[in-house]
XYZ file of C-alpha atoms in Angstrom:
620
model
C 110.127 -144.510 137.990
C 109.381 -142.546 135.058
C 110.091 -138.950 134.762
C 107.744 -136.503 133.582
C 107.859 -135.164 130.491
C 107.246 -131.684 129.461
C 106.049 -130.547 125.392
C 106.216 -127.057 124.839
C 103.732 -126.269 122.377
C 104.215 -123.375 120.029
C 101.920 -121.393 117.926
C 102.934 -122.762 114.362
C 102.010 -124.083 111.404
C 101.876 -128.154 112.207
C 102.130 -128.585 108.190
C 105.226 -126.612 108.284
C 106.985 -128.514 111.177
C 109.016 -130.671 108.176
C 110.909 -127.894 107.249
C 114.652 -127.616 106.409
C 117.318 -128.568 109.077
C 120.209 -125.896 108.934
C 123.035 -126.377 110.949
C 121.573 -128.850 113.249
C 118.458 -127.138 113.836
C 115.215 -127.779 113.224
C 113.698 -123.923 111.950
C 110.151 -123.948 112.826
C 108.385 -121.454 110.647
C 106.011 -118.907 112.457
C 102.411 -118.178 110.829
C 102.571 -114.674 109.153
C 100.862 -113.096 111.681
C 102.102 -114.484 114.499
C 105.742 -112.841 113.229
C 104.435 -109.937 112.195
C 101.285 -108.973 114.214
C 102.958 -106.343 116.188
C 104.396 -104.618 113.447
C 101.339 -104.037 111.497
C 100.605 -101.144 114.719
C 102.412 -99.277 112.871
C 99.790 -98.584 110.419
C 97.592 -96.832 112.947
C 100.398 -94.927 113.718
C 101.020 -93.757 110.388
C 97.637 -92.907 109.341
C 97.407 -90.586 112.356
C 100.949 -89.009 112.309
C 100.069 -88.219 108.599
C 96.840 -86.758 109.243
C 98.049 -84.646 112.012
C 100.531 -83.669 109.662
C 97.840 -82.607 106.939
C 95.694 -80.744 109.899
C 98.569 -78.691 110.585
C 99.881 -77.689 107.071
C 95.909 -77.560 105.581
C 94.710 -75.588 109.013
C 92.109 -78.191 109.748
C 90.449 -76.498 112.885
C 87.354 -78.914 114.871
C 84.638 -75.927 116.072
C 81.071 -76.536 117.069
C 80.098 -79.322 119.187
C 83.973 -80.724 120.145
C 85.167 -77.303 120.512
C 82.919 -76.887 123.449
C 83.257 -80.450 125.147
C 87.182 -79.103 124.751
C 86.052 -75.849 126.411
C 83.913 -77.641 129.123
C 85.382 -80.432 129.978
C 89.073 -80.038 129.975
C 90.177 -82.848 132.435
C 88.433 -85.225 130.914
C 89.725 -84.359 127.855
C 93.154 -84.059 128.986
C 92.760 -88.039 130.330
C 91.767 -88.970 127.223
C 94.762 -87.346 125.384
C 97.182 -89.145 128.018
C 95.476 -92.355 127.723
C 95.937 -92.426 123.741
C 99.426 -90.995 123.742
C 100.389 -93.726 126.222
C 98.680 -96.330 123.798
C 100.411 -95.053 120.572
C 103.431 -94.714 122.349
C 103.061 -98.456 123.498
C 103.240 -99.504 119.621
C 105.800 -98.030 118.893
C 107.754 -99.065 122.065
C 106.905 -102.829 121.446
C 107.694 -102.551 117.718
C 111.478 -101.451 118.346
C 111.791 -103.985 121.324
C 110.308 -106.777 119.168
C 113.049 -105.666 116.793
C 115.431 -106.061 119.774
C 113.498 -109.642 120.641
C 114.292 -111.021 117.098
C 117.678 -109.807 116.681
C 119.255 -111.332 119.732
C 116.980 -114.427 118.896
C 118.849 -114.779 115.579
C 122.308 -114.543 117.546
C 121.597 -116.969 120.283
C 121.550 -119.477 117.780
C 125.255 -118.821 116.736
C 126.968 -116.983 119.774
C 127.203 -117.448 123.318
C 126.179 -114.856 126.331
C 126.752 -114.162 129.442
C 123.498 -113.925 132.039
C 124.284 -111.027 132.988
C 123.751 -109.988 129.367
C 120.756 -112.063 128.838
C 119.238 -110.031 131.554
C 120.192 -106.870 130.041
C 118.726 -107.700 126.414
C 115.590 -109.062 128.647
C 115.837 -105.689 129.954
C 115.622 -103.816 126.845
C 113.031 -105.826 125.192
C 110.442 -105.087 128.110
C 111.745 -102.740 128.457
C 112.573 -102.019 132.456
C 114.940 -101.436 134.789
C 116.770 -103.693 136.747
C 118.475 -102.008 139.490
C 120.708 -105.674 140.347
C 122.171 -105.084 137.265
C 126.256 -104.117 136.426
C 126.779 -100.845 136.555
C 128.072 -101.173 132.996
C 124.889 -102.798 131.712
C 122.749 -100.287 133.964
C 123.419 -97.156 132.704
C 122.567 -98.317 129.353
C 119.329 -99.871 130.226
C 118.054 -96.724 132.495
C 118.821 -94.372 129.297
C 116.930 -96.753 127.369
C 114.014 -97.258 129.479
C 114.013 -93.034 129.474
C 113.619 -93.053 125.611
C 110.688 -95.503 126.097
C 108.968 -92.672 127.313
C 109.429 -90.404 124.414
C 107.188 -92.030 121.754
C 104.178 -91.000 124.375
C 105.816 -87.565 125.405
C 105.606 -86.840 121.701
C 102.165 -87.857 120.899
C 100.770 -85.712 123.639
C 102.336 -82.882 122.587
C 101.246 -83.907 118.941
C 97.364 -84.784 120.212
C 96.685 -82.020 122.504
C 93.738 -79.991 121.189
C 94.903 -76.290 121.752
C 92.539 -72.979 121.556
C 93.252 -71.801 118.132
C 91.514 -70.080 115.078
C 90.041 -70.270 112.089
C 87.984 -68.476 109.760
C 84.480 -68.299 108.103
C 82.648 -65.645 106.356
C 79.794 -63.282 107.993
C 77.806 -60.066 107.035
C 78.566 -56.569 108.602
C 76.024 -53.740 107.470
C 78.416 -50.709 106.390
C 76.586 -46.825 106.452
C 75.339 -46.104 103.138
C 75.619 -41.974 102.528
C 72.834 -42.346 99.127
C 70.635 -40.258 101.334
C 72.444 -37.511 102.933
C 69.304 -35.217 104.001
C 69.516 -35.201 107.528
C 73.557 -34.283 107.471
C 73.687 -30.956 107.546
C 74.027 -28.297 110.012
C 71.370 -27.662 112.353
C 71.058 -24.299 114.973
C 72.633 -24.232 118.502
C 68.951 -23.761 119.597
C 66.256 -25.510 121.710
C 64.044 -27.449 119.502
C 65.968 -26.510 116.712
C 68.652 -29.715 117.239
C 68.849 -32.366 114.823
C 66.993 -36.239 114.916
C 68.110 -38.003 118.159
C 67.799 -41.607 119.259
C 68.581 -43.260 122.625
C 68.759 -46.703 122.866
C 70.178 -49.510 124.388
C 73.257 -49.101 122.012
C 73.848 -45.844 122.755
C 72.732 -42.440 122.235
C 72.651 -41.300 118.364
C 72.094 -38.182 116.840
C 72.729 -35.751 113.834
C 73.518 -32.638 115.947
C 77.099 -34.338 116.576
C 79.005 -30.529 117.555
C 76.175 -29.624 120.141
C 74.956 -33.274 121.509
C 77.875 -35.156 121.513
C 80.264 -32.277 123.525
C 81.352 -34.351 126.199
C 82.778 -37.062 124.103
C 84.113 -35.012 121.772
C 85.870 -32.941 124.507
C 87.313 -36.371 125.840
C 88.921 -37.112 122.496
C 90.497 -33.599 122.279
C 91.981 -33.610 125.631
C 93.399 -37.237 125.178
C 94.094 -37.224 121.497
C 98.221 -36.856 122.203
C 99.489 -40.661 123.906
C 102.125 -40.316 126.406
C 104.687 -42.679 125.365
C 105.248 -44.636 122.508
C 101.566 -46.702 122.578
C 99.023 -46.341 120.398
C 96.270 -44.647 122.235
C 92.843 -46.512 123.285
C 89.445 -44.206 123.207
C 86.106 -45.492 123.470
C 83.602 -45.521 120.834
C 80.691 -43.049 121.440
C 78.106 -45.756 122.260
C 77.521 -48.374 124.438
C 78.722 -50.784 122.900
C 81.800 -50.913 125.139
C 84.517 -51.233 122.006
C 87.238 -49.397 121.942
C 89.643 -48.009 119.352
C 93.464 -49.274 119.356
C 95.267 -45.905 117.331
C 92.920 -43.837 114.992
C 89.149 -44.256 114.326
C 89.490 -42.740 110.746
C 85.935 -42.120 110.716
C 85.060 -45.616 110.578
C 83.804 -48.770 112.082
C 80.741 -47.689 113.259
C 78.892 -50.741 112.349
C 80.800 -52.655 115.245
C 78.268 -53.697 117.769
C 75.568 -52.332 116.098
C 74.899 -53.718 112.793
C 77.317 -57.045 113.127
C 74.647 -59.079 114.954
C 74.926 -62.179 112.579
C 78.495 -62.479 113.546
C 78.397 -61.422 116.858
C 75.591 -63.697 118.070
C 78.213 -66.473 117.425
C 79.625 -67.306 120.924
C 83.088 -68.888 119.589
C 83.232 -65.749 117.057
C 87.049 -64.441 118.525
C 86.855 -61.350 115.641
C 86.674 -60.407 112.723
C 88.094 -57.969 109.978
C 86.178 -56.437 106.883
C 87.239 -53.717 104.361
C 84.697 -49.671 104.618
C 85.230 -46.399 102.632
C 85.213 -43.353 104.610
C 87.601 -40.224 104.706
C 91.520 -40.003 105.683
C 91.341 -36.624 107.641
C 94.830 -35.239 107.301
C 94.771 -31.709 109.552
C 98.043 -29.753 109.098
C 97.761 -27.112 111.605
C 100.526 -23.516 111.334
C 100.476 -20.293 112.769
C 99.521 -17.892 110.302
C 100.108 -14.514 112.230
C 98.566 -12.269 109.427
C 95.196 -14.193 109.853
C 92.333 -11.654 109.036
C 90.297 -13.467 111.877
C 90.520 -11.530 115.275
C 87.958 -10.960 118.512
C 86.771 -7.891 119.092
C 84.509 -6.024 121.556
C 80.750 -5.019 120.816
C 78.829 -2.779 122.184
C 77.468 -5.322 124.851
C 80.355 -4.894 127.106
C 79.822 -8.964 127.539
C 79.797 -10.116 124.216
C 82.812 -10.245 121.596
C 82.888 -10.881 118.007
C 84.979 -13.131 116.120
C 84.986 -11.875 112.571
C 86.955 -11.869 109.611
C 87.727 -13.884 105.938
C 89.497 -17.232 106.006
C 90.986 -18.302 102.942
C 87.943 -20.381 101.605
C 85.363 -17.521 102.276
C 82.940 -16.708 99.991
C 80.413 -14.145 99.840
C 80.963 -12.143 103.190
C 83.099 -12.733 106.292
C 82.391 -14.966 108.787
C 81.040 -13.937 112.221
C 80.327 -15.287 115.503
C 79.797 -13.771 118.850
C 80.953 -14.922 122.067
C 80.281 -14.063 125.790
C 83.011 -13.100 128.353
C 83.878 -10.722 131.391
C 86.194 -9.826 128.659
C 88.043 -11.741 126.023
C 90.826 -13.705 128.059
C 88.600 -16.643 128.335
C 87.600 -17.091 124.645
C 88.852 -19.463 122.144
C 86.796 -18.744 119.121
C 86.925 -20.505 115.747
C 85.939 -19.953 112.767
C 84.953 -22.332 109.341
C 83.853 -20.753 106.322
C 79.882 -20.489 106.399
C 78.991 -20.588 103.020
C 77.114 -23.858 101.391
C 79.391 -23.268 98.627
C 82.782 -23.250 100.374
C 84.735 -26.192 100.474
C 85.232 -25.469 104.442
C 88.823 -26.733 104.301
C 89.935 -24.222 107.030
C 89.788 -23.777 110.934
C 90.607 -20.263 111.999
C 91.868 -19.861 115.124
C 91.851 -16.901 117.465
C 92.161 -16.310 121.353
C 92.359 -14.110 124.524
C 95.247 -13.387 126.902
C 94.095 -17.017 128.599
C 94.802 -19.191 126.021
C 97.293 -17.021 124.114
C 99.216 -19.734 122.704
C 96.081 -20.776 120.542
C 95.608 -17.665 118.955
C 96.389 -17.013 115.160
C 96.699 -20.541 114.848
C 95.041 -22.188 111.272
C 94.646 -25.501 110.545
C 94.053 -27.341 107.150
C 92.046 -30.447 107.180
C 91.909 -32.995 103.677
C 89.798 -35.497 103.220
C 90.402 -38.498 101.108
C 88.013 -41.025 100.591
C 90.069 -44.361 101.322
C 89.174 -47.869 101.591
C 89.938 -49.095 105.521
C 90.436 -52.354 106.918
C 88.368 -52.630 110.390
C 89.868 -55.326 112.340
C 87.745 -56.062 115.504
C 89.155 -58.394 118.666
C 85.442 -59.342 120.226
C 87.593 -60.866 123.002
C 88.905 -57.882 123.832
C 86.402 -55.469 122.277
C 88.901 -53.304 120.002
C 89.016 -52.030 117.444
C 91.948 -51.285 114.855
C 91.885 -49.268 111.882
C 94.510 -49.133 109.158
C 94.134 -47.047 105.556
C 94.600 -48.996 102.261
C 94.342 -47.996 98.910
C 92.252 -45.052 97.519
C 88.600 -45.119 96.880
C 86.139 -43.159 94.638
C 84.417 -40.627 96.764
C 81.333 -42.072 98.093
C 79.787 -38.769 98.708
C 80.898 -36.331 95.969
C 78.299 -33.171 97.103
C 80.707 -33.647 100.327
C 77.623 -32.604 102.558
C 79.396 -34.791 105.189
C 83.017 -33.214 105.084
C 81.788 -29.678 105.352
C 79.382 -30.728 108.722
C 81.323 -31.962 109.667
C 84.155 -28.936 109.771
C 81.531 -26.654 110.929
C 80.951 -28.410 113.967
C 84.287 -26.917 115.728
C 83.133 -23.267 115.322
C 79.334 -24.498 117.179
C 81.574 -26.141 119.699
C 84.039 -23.113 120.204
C 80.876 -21.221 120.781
C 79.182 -23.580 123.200
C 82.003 -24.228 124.899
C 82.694 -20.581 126.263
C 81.364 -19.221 129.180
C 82.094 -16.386 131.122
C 85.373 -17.775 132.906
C 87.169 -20.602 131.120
C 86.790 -22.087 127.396
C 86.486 -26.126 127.658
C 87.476 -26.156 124.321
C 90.392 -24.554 125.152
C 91.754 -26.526 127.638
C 91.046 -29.663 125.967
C 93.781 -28.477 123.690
C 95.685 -27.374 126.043
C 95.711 -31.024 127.649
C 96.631 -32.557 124.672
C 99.799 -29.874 124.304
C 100.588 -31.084 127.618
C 100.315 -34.842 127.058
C 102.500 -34.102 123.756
C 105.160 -32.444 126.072
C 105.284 -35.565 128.271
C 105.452 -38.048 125.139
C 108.147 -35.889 123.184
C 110.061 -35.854 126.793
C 109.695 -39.898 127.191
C 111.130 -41.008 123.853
C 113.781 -38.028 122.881
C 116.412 -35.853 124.759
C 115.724 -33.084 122.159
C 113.217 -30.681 123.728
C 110.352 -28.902 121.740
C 109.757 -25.070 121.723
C 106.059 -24.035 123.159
C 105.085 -23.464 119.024
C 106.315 -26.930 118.521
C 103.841 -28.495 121.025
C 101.150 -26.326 120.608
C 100.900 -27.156 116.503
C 101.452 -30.396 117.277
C 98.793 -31.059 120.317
C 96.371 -28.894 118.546
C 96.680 -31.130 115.167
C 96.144 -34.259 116.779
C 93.379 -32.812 118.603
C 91.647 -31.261 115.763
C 92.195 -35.242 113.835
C 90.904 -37.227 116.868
C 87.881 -34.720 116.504
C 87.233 -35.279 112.961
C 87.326 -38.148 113.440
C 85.221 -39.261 116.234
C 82.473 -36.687 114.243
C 82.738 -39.106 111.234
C 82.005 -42.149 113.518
C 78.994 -40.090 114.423
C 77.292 -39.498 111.803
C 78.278 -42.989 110.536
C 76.379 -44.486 113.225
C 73.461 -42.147 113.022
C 72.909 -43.342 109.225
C 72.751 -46.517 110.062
C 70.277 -46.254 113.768
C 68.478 -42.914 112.583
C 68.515 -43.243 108.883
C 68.597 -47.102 108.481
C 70.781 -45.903 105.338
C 72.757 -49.386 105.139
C 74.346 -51.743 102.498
C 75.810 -55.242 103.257
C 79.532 -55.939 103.538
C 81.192 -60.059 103.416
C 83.464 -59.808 106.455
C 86.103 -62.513 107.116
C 85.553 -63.890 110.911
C 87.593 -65.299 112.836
C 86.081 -68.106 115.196
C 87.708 -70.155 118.118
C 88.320 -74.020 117.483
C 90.968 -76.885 118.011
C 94.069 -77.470 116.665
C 95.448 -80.497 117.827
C 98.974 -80.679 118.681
C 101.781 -77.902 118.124
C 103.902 -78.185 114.856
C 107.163 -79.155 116.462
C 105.566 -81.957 117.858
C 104.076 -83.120 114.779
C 106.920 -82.831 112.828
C 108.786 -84.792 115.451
C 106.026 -87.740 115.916
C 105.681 -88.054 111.943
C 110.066 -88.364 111.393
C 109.863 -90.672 114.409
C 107.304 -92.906 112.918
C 109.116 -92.640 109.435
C 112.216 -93.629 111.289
C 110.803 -96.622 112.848
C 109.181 -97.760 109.474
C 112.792 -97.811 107.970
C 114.199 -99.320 110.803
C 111.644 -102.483 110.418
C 112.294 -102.346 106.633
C 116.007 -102.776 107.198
C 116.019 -105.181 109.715
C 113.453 -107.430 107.228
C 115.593 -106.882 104.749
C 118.912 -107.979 106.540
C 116.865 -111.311 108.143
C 115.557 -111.842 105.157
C 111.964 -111.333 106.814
C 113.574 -113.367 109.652
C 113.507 -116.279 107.827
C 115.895 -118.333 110.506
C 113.734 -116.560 113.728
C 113.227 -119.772 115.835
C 110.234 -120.343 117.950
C 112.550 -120.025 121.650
C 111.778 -116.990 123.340
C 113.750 -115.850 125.808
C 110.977 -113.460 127.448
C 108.876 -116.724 127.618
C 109.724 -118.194 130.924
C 108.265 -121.185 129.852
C 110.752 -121.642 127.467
C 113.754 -120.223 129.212
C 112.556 -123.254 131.812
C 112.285 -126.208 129.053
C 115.551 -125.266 127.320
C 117.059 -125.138 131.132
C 115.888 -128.644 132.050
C 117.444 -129.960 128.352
C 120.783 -128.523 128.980
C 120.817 -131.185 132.118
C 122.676 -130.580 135.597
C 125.757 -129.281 134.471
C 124.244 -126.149 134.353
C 123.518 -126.094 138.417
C 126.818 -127.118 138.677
C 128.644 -124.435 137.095
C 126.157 -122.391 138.370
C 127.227 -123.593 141.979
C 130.792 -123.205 141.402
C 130.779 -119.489 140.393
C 129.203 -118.703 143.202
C 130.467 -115.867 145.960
C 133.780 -116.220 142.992
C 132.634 -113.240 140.961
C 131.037 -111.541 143.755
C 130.258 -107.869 142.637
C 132.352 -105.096 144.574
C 129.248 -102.789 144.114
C 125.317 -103.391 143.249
C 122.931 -100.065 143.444
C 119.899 -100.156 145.543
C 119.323 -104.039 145.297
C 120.551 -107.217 147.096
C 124.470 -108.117 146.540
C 124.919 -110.020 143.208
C 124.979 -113.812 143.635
C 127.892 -113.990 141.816
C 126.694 -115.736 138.518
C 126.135 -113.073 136.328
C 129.083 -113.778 134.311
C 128.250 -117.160 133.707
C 128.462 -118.216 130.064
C 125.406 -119.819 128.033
C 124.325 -120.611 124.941
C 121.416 -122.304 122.687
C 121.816 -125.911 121.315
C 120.983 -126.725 118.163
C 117.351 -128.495 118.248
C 115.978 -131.806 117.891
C 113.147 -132.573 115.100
C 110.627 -130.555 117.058
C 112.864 -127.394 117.027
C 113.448 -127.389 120.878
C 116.403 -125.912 121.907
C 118.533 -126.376 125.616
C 120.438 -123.970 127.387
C 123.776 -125.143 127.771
C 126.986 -123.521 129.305
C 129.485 -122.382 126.527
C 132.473 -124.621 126.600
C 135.740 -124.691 125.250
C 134.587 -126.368 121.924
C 133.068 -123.254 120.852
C 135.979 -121.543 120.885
C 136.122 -119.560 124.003
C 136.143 -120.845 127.932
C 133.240 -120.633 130.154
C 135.179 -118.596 133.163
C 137.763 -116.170 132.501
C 139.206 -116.882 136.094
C 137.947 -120.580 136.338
C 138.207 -123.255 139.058
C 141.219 -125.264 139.046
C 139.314 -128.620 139.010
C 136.660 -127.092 136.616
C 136.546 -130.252 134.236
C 133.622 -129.697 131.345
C 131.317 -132.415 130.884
C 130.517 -134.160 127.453
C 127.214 -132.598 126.564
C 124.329 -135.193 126.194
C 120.923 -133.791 124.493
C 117.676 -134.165 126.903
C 114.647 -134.805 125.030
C 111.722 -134.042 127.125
């Protein structure tokens, strides 16, 4: 009977299978790409590690139409990012175990191994985890099979589209002051109050001392933060933005005259540069202050009279109503078109004793601001820059804007209590509480009182500036346009450690394929047996004939393992010695045990009547 015959037929060139014969073998070259298919993955990789790596130090940022599938859809997004990090990761992975594959290719074809060590270097060229193996070979193998995973770990973390920013450029319209008619000061009289306008915005007008009372009363009363934060006070609109820290007497064009930027739903903020005033209000007590209250001939009414040091022409004079004077806080600003109105000029009954004889100094200097405005979180902050020529040098704005506090004083009086009054006095109070929170020092009751009245006096000025601002630019429609820079949500993919990480890791494998071409020569002497084939591993079995069952037979329950982990007990073999014979003409190979004419025993503890067969070649 004839036996059946078995051809193994590998992907080569036929019209190379006459090549050289070196050492016995017969090489069988591969076709290029069947060699080096796999390793040509690793241009994908490279052209997307290095453009990640360009998106992060260029600030590439997606927006529009992916930023809000992102947005939308972020499960399905986040399966997509897994399933391509897995898939990267995968070529990578199969690059460094075909690395593994052709290296212990090469030395089968000079050394001998055991199978227990075959299985490992099966193992690690899946690579998996074979829980039958030694403990000394599975150790090895699980921390290998864990770094598998990195590759992917690292692309997801470098593929990941985040929320980030980026910027474009927009138009803000700032208040123009060319026409300054309408600022001026207009009588605490009905009909006689300035232009008004009420609107969905907000309520606007150009009587800011006598219209705007309540708000400005707000600011007073909170102007002193207890503890160490910045203090947050609403703009006086609807617009529902608040200021972070100081106004300065700008950004009123937020939410009212930002519309082209604002209208752009993945707009996060933006920050542009305006010119207005840096109020700086140094407030003393000047106790020979000519300004004093003083009883008229109305027993109900006092006057508040006297010169303040930028006076001109006559004294200044205001009456004020009262059971008697305890209740009144009077103040009193310079009247006179021509006076600079630098001054506030305080005086005040038994009630509010600790105002009176206070002055205060206010200074204007026209700055340039940058506005920065979080539309996320509608505030906005202001910080002073560098000075700027004085936008409106008749300073019709600056000297309404003083004499506001003596129509408020006035309106703010009644027959019991000043409001005005105790709006300072909260802000003393709140000064008390902050001083008390961040130093073991305490103030004297002058200390406070200067310094809760001067930051009530700034928040004031303030706040008035905004005012008019925003009632040149809804009342007047005195505008000019203003770039802003805006900042607008997008993607960034990945974070820059893992970027960084992916793009050395991908550099590092590059070299590592380099090296081992180099060393092999391009793996010039890589035969065509495969050991992760188990067609082959079953040919080159069969060639090596029956003394491999034999031996195999013989070790058995011999080198029994003392201890296997969460698997069946060890059949005893593992230890078993084998090597690859040289090949025929075809290049096939057998699988032979290692004997003693290659230098080295095939059992370390071996039968007594092991006796090792002459090796005869099988040709199938």
């Amino acid at each position: 009977m004839v036996p059946l015959q078995f051809t193994f037929v590998p992907h080569v060139d036929r019209r190379a299978r006459e090549g050289n014969v070196q050492d016995g073998e017969k090489v069988v070259p591969y076709r290029h790409w069947t060699k080096y298919n796999t390793f040509y993955g690793l241009v994908i990789t490279t052209a997307l590690a290095s453009t990640l790596l360009a998106a992060d130090f260029f600030e590439w940022r997606a927006t529009g139409y992916f930023f809000r599938v992102a947005n939308n859809f972020p499960g399905t997004v986040a399966l997509i990012v897994q399933l391509l990090a897995a898939f990267f990761g995968l070529i990578h992975v199969t690059v460094l175990c075909r690395l593994v594959n052709y290296a212990l290719r090469l030395r089968l074809r000079t050394a001998s191994v055991t199978l227990d060590m075959l299985r490992t270097w099966v193992d690690l060229s899946i690579p998996r985890v074979d829980w039958d193996l030694p403990l000394r070979f599975f150790f090895p193998v699980l921390f290998v099979v864990f770094l598998s995973l990195v590759p992917a770990a690292l692309w997801a973390g470098s593929t990941t589209p985040l929320i980030s920013r980026t910027t474009t450029t927009g138009t803000v319209l700032l208040p123009s002051y060319q026409d300054v008619s309408m600022i001026r000061e207009y009588p605490i009289e009905i009909g006689e109050t300035g232009p008004s306008l009420r609107n969905q915005k907000g309520f606007f007008t150009y009587s800011v001392g006598v219209q705007s009372i309540g708000n400005l009363l707000s600011s007073a009363a909170s102007a002193s933060s207890v503890g160490t934060r910045p203090s947050v006070h609403p703009k006086f609109d609807n617009t529902q933005f608040s200021y972070v820290g100081r106004s300065y007497g700008v950004g009123a064009p937020v939410g009212l005259t930002d519309l082209l930027i604002t209208s752009n739903n993945q707009a996060a903020g933006y920050v542009y540069q305006e010119t207005g005033y840096l109020c700086n209000v140094t407030c003393i007590y000047n106790r020979t202050s000519d300004f004093h209250l003083a009883p008229t001939v109305d027993e109900w009414i006092f006057e508040a009279s006297g010169n303040l040091p930028d006076s001109l022409d006559s004294p200044e004079v205001s009456s004020y109503i009262g059971h008697d004077s305890k209740a009144i806080v009077a103040i009193g600003v310079a009247h006179s078109e021509l006076s600079p109105r630098r001054y506030l000029a305080i005086t005040a009954g038994d009630s509010y004793a600790f105002l009176n004889s206070t002055q205060c100094t206010l200074d204007f200097s026209p700055t340039l601001f940058n506005v920065t405005v979080d539309l996320s979180n509608s505030n906005i902050t202001v910080s002073p820059g560098q000075p700027a020529p004085d936008f409106n040098p008749q300073r019709n704005l600056t000297r309404t804007v003083v004499r506001q506090f003596e129509l408020m004083s006035n309106d703010l009086t009644n027959l019991y209590v000043s409001l005005l009054g105790d709006a300072f006095n909260s802000s003393i109070a709140a000064y008390n509480m902050s001083r008390a929170s961040v130093s073991r020092d305490p103030c004297t009751e002058a200390e406070a009182t200067i310094a809760g009245l001067t930051n009530s006096i700034t928040a004031m000025a303030d706040d008035m500036l905004v005012a008019y601002a925003s009632a040149q630019l809804m009342l007047a429609s005195q505008s000019t346009s203003a770039s802003a820079t805006v900042y607008v949500y997008a993607l960034q993919f990945g974070q820059r450690g893992y970027i960084y990480s992916i793009f050395i890791f991908n550099g590092l494998v590059i070299l590592l394929v380099m090296a081992e071409a180099l060393r092999t020569r391009g793996w010039k002497e890589l035969g065509r047996f495969n050991y992760l084939d188990p067609r082959d591993l079953v040919i080159a079995g069969s060639r090596g004939g029956s003394e491999m069952a034999r031996m195999a037979d013989q070790w058995h329950g011999r080198r029994m393992k003392r201890f296997w982990l969460l698997s069946d007990p060890d059949e005893g073999n593992g230890g078993l010695k084998v090597r690859v014979r040289d090949g025929d003409a075809e290049g096939n190979v057998a699988i032979v045990v290692a004997g003693e004419e290659d230098g080295e025993r095939a059992l370390s503890s071996s039968p007594s009547d092991y006796r090792k067969p002459p090796r005869v070649p099988i040709s199938l």
